mmCIF file of C-alpha atoms in Angstrom:
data_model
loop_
_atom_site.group_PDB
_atom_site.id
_atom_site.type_symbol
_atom_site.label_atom_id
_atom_site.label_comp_id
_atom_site.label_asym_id
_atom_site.label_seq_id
_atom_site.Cartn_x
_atom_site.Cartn_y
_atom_site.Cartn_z
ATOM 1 C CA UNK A 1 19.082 10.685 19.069
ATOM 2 C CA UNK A 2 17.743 7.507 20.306
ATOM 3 C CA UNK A 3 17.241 8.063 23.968
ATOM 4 C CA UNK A 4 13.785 8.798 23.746
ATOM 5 C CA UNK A 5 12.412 5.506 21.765
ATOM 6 C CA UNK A 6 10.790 3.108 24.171
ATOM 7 C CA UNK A 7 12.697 0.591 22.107
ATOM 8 C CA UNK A 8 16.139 1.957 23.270
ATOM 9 C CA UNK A 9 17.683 0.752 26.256
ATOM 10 C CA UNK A 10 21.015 0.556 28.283
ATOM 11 C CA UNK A 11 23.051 2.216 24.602
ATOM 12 C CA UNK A 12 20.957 -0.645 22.601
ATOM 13 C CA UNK A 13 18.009 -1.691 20.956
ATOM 14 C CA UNK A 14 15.771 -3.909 22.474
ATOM 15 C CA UNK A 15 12.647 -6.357 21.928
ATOM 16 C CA UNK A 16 9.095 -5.785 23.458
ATOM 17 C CA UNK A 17 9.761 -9.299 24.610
ATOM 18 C CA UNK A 18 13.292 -11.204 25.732
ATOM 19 C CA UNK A 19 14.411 -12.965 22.795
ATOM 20 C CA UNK A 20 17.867 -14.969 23.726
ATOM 21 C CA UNK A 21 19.451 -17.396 21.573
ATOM 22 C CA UNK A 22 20.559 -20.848 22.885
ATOM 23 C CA UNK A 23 24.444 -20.431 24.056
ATOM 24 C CA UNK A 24 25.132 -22.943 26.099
ATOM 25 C CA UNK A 25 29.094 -24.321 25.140
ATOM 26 C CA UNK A 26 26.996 -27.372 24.287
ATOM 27 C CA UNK A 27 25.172 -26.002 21.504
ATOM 28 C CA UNK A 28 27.336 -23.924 19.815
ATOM 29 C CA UNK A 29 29.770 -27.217 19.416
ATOM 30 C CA UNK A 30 26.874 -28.659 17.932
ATOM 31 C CA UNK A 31 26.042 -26.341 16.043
ATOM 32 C CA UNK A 32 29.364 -25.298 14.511
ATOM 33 C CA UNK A 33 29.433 -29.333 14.089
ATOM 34 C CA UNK A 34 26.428 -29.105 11.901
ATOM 35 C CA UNK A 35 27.480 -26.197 9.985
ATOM 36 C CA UNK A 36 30.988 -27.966 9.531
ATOM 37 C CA UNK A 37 29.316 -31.080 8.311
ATOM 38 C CA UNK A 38 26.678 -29.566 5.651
ATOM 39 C CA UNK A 39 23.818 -30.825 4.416
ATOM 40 C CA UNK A 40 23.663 -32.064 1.078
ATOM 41 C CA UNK A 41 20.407 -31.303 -0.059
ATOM 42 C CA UNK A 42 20.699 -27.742 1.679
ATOM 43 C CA UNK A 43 21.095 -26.000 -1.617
ATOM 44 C CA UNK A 44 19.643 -27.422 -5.098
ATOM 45 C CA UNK A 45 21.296 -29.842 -7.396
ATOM 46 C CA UNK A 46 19.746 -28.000 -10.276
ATOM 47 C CA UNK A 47 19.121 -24.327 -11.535
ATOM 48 C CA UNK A 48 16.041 -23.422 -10.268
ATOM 49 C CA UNK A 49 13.419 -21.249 -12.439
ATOM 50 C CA UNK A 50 13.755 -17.400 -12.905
ATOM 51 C CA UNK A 51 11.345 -15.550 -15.067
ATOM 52 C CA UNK A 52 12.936 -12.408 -16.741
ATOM 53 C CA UNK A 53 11.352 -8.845 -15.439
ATOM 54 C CA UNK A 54 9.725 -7.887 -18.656
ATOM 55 C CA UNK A 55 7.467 -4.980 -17.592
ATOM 56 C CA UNK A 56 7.300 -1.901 -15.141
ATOM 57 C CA UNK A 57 3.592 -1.069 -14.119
ATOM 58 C CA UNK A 58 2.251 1.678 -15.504
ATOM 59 C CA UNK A 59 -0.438 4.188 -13.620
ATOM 60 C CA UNK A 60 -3.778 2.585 -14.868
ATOM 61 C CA UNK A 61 -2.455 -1.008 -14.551
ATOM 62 C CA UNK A 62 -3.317 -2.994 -11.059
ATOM 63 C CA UNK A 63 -0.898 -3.685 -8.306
ATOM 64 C CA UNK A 64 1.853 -6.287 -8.859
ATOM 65 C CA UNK A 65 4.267 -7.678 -6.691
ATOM 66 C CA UNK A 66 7.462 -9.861 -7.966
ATOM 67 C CA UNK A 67 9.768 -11.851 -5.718
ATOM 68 C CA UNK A 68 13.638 -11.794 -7.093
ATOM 69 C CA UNK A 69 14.300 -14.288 -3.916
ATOM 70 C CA UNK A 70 15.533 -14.639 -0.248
ATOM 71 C CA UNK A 71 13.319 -11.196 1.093
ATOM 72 C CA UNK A 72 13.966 -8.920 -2.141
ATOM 73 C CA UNK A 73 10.614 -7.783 -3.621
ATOM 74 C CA UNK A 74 9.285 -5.395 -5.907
ATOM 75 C CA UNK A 75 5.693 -3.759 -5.091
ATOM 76 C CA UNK A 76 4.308 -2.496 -7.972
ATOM 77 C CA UNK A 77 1.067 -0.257 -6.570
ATOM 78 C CA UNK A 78 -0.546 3.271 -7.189
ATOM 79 C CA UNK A 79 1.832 3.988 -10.123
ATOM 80 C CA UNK A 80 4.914 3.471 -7.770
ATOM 81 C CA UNK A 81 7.565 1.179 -7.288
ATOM 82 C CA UNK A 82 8.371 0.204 -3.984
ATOM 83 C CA UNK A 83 11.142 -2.162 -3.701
ATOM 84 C CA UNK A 84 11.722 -3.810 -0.432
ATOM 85 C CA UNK A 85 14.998 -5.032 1.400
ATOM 86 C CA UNK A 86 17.387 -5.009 -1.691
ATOM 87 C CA UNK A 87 20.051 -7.436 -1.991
ATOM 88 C CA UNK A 88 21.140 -8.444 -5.215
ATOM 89 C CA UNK A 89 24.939 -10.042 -4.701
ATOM 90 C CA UNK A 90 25.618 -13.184 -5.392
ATOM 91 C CA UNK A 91 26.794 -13.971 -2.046
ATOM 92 C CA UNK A 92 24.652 -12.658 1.471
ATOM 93 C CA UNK A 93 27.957 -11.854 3.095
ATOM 94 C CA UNK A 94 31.214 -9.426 3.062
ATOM 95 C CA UNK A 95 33.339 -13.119 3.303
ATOM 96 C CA UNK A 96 31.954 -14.836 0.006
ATOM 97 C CA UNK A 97 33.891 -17.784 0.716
ATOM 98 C CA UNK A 98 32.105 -18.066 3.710
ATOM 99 C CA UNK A 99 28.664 -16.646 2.542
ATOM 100 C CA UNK A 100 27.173 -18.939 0.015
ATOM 101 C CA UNK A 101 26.252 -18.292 -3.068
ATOM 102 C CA UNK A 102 23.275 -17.642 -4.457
ATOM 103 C CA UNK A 103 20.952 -20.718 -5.938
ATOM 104 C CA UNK A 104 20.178 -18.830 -8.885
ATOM 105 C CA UNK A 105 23.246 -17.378 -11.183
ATOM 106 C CA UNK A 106 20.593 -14.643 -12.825
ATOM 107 C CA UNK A 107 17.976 -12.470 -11.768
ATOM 108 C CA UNK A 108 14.889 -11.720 -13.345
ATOM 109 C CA UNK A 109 16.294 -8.012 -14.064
ATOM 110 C CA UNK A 110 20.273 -6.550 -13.712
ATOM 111 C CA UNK A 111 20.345 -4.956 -11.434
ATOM 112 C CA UNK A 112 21.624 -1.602 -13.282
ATOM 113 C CA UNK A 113 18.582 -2.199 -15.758
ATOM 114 C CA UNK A 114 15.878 -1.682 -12.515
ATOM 115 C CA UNK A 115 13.734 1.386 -13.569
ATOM 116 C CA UNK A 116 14.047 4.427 -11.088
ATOM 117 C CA UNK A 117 12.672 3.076 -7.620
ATOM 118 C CA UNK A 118 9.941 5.649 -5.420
ATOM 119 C CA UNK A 119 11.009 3.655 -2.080
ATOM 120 C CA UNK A 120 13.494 1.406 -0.604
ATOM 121 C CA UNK A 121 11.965 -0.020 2.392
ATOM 122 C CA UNK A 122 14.741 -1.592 4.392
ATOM 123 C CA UNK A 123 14.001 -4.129 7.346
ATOM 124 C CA UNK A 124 17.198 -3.913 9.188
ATOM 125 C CA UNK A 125 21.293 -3.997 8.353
ATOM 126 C CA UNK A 126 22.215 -7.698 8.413
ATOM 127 C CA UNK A 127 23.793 -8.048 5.114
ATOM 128 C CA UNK A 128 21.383 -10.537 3.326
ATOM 129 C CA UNK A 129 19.072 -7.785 3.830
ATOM 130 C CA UNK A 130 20.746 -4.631 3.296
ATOM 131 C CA UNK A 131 23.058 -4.567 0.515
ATOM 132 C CA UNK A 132 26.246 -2.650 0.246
ATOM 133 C CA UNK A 133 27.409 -2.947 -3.504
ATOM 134 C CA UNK A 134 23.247 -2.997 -4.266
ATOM 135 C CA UNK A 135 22.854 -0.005 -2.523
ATOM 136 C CA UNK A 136 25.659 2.118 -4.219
ATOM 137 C CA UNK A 137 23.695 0.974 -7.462
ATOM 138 C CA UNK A 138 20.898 1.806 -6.815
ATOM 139 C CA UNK A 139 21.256 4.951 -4.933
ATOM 140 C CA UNK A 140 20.813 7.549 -7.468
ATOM 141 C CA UNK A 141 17.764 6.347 -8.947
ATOM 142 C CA UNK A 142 15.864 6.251 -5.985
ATOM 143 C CA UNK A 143 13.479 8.898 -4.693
ATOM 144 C CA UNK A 144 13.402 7.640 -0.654
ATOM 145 C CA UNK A 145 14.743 5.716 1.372
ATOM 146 C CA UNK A 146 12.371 4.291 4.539
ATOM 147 C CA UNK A 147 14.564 2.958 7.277
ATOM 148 C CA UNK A 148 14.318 1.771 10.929
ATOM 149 C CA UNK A 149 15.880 4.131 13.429
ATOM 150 C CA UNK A 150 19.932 4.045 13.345
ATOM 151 C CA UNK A 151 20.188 2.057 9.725
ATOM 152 C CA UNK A 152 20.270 5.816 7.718
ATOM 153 C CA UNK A 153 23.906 5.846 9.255
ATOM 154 C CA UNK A 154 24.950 3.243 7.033
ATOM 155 C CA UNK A 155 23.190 4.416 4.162
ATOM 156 C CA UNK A 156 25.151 8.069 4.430
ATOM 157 C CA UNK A 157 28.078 6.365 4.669
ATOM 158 C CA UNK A 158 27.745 4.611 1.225
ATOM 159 C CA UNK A 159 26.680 8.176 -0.644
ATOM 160 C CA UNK A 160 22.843 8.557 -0.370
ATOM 161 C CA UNK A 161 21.732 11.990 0.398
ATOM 162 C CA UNK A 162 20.733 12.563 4.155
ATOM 163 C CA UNK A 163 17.483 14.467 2.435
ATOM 164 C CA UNK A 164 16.060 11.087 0.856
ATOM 165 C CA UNK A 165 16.128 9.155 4.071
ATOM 166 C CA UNK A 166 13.179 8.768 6.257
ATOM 167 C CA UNK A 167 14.472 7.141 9.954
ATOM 168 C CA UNK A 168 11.317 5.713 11.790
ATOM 169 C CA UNK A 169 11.097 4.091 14.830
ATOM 170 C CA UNK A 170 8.131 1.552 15.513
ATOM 171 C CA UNK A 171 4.532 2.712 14.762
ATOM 172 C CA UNK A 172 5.604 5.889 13.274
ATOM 173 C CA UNK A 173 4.284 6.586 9.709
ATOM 174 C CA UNK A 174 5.628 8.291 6.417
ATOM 175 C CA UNK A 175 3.047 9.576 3.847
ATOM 176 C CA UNK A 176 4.547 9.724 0.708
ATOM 177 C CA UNK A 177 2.153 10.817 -2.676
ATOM 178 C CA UNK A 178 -0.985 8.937 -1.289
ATOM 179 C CA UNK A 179 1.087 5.817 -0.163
ATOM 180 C CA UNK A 180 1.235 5.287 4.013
ATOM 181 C CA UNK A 181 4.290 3.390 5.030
ATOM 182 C CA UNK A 182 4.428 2.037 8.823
ATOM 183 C CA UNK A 183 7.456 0.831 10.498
ATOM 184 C CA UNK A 184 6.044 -1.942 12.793
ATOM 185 C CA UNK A 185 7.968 -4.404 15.672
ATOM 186 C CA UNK A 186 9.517 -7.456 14.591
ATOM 187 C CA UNK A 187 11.484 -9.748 17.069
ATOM 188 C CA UNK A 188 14.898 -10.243 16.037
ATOM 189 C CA UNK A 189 18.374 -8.057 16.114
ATOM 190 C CA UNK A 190 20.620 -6.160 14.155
ATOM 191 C CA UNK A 191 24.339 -5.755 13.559
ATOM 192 C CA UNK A 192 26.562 -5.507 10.848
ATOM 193 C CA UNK A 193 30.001 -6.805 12.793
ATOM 194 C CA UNK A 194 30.659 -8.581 16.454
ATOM 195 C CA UNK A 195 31.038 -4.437 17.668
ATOM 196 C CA UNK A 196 27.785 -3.434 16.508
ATOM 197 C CA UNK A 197 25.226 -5.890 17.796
ATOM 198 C CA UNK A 198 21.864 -3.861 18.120
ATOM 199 C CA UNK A 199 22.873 -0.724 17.462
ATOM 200 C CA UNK A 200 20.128 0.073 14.646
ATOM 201 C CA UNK A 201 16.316 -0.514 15.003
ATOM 202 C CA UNK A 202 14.574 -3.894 13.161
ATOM 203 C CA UNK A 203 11.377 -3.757 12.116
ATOM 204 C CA UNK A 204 8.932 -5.099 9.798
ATOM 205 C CA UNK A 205 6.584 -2.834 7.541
ATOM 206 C CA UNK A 206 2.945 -1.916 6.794
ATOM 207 C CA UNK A 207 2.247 -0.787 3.178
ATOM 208 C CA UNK A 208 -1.187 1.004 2.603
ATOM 209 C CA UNK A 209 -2.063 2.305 -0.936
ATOM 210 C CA UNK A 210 -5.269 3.971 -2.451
ATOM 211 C CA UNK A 211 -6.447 -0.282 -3.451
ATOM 212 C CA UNK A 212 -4.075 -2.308 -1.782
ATOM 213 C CA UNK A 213 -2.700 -2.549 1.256
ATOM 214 C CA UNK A 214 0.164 -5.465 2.903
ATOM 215 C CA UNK A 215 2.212 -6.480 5.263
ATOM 216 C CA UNK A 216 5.990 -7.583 4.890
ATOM 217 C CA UNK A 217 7.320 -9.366 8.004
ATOM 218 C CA UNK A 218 11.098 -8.276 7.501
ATOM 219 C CA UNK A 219 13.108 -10.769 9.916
ATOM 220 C CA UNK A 220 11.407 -11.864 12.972
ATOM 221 C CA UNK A 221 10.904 -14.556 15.445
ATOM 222 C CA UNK A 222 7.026 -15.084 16.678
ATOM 223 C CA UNK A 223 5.796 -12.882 19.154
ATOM 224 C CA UNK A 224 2.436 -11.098 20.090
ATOM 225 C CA UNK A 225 3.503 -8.155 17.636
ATOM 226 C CA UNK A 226 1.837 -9.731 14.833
ATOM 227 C CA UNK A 227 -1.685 -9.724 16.706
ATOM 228 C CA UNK A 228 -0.956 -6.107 17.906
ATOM 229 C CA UNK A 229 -0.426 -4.628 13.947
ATOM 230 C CA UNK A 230 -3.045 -7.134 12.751
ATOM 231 C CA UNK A 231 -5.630 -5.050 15.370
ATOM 232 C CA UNK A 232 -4.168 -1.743 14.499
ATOM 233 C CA UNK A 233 -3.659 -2.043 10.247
ATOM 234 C CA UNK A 234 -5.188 -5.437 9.344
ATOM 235 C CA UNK A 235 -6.985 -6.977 7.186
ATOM 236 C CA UNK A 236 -4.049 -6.885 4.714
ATOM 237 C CA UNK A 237 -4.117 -8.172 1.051
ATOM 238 C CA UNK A 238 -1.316 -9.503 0.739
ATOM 239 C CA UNK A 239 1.635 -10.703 3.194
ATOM 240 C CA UNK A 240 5.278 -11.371 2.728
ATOM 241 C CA UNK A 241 6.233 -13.604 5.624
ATOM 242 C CA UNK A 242 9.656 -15.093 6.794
ATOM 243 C CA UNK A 243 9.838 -18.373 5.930
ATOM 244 C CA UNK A 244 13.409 -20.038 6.066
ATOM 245 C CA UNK A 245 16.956 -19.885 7.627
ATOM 246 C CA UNK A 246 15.206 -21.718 10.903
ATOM 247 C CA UNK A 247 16.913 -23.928 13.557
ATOM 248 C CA UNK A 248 14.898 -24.683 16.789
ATOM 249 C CA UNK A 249 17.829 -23.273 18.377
ATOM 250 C CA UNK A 250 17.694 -19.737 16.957
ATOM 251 C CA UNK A 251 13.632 -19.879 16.591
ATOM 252 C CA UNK A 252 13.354 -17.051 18.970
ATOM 253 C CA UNK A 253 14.632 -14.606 16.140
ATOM 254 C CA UNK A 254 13.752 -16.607 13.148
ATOM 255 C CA UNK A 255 10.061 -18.577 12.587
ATOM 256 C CA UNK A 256 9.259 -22.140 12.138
ATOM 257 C CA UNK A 257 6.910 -22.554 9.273
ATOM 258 C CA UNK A 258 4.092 -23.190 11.121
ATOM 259 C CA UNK A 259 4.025 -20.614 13.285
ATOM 260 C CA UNK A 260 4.537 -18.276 9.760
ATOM 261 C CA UNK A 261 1.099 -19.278 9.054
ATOM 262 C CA UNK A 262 0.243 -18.376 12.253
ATOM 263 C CA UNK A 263 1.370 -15.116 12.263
ATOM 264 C CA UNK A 264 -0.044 -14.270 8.756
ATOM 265 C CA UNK A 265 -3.446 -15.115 10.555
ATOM 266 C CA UNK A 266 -2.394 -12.779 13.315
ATOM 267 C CA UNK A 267 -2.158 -9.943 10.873
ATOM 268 C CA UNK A 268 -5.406 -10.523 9.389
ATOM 269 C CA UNK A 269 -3.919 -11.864 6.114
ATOM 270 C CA UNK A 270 -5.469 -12.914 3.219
ATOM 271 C CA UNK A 271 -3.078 -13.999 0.619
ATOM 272 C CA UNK A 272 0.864 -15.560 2.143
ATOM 273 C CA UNK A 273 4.080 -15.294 0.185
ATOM 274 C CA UNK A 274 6.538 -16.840 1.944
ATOM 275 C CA UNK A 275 9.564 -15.260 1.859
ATOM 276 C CA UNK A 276 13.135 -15.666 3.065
ATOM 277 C CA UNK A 277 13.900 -19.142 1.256
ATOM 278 C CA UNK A 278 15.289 -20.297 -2.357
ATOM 279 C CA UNK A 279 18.319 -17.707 -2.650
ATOM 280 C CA UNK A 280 21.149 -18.972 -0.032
ATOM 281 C CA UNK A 281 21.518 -21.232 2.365
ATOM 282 C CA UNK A 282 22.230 -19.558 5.744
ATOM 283 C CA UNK A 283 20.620 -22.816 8.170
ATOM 284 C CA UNK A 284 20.795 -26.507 7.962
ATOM 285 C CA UNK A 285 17.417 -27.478 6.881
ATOM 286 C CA UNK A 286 16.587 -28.667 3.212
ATOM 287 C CA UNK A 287 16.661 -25.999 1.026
ATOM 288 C CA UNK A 288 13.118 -27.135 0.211
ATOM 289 C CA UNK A 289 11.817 -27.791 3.525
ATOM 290 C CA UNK A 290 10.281 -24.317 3.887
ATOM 291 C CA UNK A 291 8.155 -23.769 1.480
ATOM 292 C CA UNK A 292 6.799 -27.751 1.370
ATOM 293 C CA UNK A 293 6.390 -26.762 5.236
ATOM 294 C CA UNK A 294 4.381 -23.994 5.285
ATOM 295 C CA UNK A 295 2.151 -24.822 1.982
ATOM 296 C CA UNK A 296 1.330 -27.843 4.332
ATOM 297 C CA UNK A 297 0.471 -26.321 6.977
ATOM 298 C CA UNK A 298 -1.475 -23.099 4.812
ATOM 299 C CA UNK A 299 -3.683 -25.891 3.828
ATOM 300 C CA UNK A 300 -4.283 -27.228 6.907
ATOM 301 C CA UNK A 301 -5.808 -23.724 8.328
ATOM 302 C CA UNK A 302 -7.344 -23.261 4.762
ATOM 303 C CA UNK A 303 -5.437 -19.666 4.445
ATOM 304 C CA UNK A 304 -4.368 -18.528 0.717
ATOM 305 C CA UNK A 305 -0.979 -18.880 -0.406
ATOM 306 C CA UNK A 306 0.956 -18.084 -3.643
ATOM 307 C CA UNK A 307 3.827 -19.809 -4.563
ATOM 308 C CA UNK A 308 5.686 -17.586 -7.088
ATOM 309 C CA UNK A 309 8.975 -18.394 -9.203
ATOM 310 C CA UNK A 310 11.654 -15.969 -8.613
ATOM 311 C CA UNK A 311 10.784 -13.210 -11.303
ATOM 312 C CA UNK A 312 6.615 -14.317 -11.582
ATOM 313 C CA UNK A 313 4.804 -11.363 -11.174
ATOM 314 C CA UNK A 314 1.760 -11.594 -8.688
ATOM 315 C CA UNK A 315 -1.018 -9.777 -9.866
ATOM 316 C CA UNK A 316 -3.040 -8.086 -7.242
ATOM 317 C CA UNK A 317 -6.972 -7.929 -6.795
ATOM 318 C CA UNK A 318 -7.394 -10.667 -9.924
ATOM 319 C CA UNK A 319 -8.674 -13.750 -7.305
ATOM 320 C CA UNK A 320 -6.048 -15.792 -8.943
ATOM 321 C CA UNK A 321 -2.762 -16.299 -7.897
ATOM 322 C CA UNK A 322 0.440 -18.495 -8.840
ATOM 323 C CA UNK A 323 0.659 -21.851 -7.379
ATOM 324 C CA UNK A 324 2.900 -24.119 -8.967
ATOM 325 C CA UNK A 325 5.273 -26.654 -7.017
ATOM 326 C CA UNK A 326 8.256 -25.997 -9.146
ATOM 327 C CA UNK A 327 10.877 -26.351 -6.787
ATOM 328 C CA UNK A 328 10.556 -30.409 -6.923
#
């Protein structure tokens, strides 16, 4: 099925660039040191803010988008719901002891309570991305399904009807009802055990509607792929860019802050939402450290950011966008 996807070699997926991790004996002690010894401030002391989901959109209403944490959104646009990488357990792993739970202990909306969903736009299978227990949920009240190549396997096996999934591979397009959805490159890998590694597509995703149009990252490492779909689909309105779960010595499949901001200028962004941060703790960095990061460095380059609380809807196309530091 696969052999003909310039993105499939040797029985495996494959980057347009080489993207290796650091595994030198030395360090993966030191990192399994780190990761033994914690950080303290890696996870808040406090609960941090969630504002309830009051409010679907309705046809004649503008384009909202509202963040429920780590890379779960909701795109409200065109008088359809799009809702993007769903992952709603508390814990981002099939080992909760070893997983983490998540910061916040509610969610702007249960998860049974989520109206019925056009699209589910998934960015690849890594579990704090692709849900199983969300999915099985969800599955019935969802129209389609937009995948990369090789992740509709998993969704089969967990019930959903072959019919309402869409496999793409990268730079193909599904037109769905005046809404143009583009699976794009990202640089990263996929895997949902130590058997599987790369044996599904990852990709990031271009979202065009009749007013609106953005750009959501998915997981991904920096690479020239962010000039390439900023030349073929940019400007966008609105980006949703990885922004946490970092270490220098995983940064080829996972960005720094900095060069976040650099890649939403590569896509021809307008307006960043950093993504990725303030649900689990799945790095060593301050729990905090990404988004006082890349704010920092958004200023610096004089790009728009907004800065939403998990469950504040961002209202599209109003000039005005949330900004408060409430994580401090």
């Amino acid at each position: 099925m696969f052999r003909h996807s310039t993105n499939f070699a040797r029985k495996k997926f494959i980057n347009q660039i080489p993207t290796v991790m650091d595994t030198r004996i030395t360090t993966s002690v030191g990192i399994l040191r780190d990761l033994m010894k914690g950080n303290p401030d890696g996870r808040p002391n406090r609960a941090i803010p969630v504002e309830p989901l009051n409010s679907v959109i309705m046809p004649d209403e503008s384009s909202k988008v509202t963040w429920f944490g780590h890379s779960t959104l909701l795109l409200e646009m065109d008088g359809k719901r799009l809702l993007l990488d769903p992952m709603f357990s508390q814990t981002p792993s099939p080992f909760p002891l070893f997983g983490g739970r998540r910061y916040s202990k509610i969610l702007p909306i249960e998860l049974e309570n989520l109206p019925p969903i056009d699209i589910v736009i998934i960015s690849h299978d890594h579990y704090d991305h692709m849900d199983y227990q969300t999915i099985k949920v969800l599955k019935d009240k969802v129209s389609h399904f937009c995948v990369p190549l090789g992740v509709g396997s998993h969704l089969v096996a967990w019930g959903v009807d072959p019919e309402r999934i869409k496999e793409l591979d990268w730079w193909n397009e599904f037109k769905f009802d005046g809404v143009t959805l583009v699976c794009t490159p990202s640089r990263h890998f996929s895997g949902r055990s130590v058997f599987d590694r790369d044996a599904t597509l990852w990709s990031s995703w271009v979202i065009i509607g009749q007013e609106t149009k953005a750009y959501f990252s998915g997981d991904s490492g920096y690479g020239p792929h962010f000039t390439k779909i900023g030349e073929k689909y940019g400007p966008f309105d609105l980006t949703f860019m990885e922004c946490g779960q970092y270490d220098e010595r995983w940064s080829a499949i996972h960005m720094m802050p900095e060069e976040t901001v650099q890649a939403h200028l590569d896509v021809k962004g307008r307006i960043l939402i950093p993504i990725h941060w303030s649900a689990f703790t799945l790095a060593l960095h301050d729990w905090t450290e990404p988004i006082e990061r890349v704010t920092k460095a958004a200023r610096e380059r004089n790009i728009g950011i907004a800065t939403p609380k998990i469950g504040e809807a961002v209202m599209l196309g109003l000039g005005e966008y949330p900004n408060s530091i409430w994580w401090r």
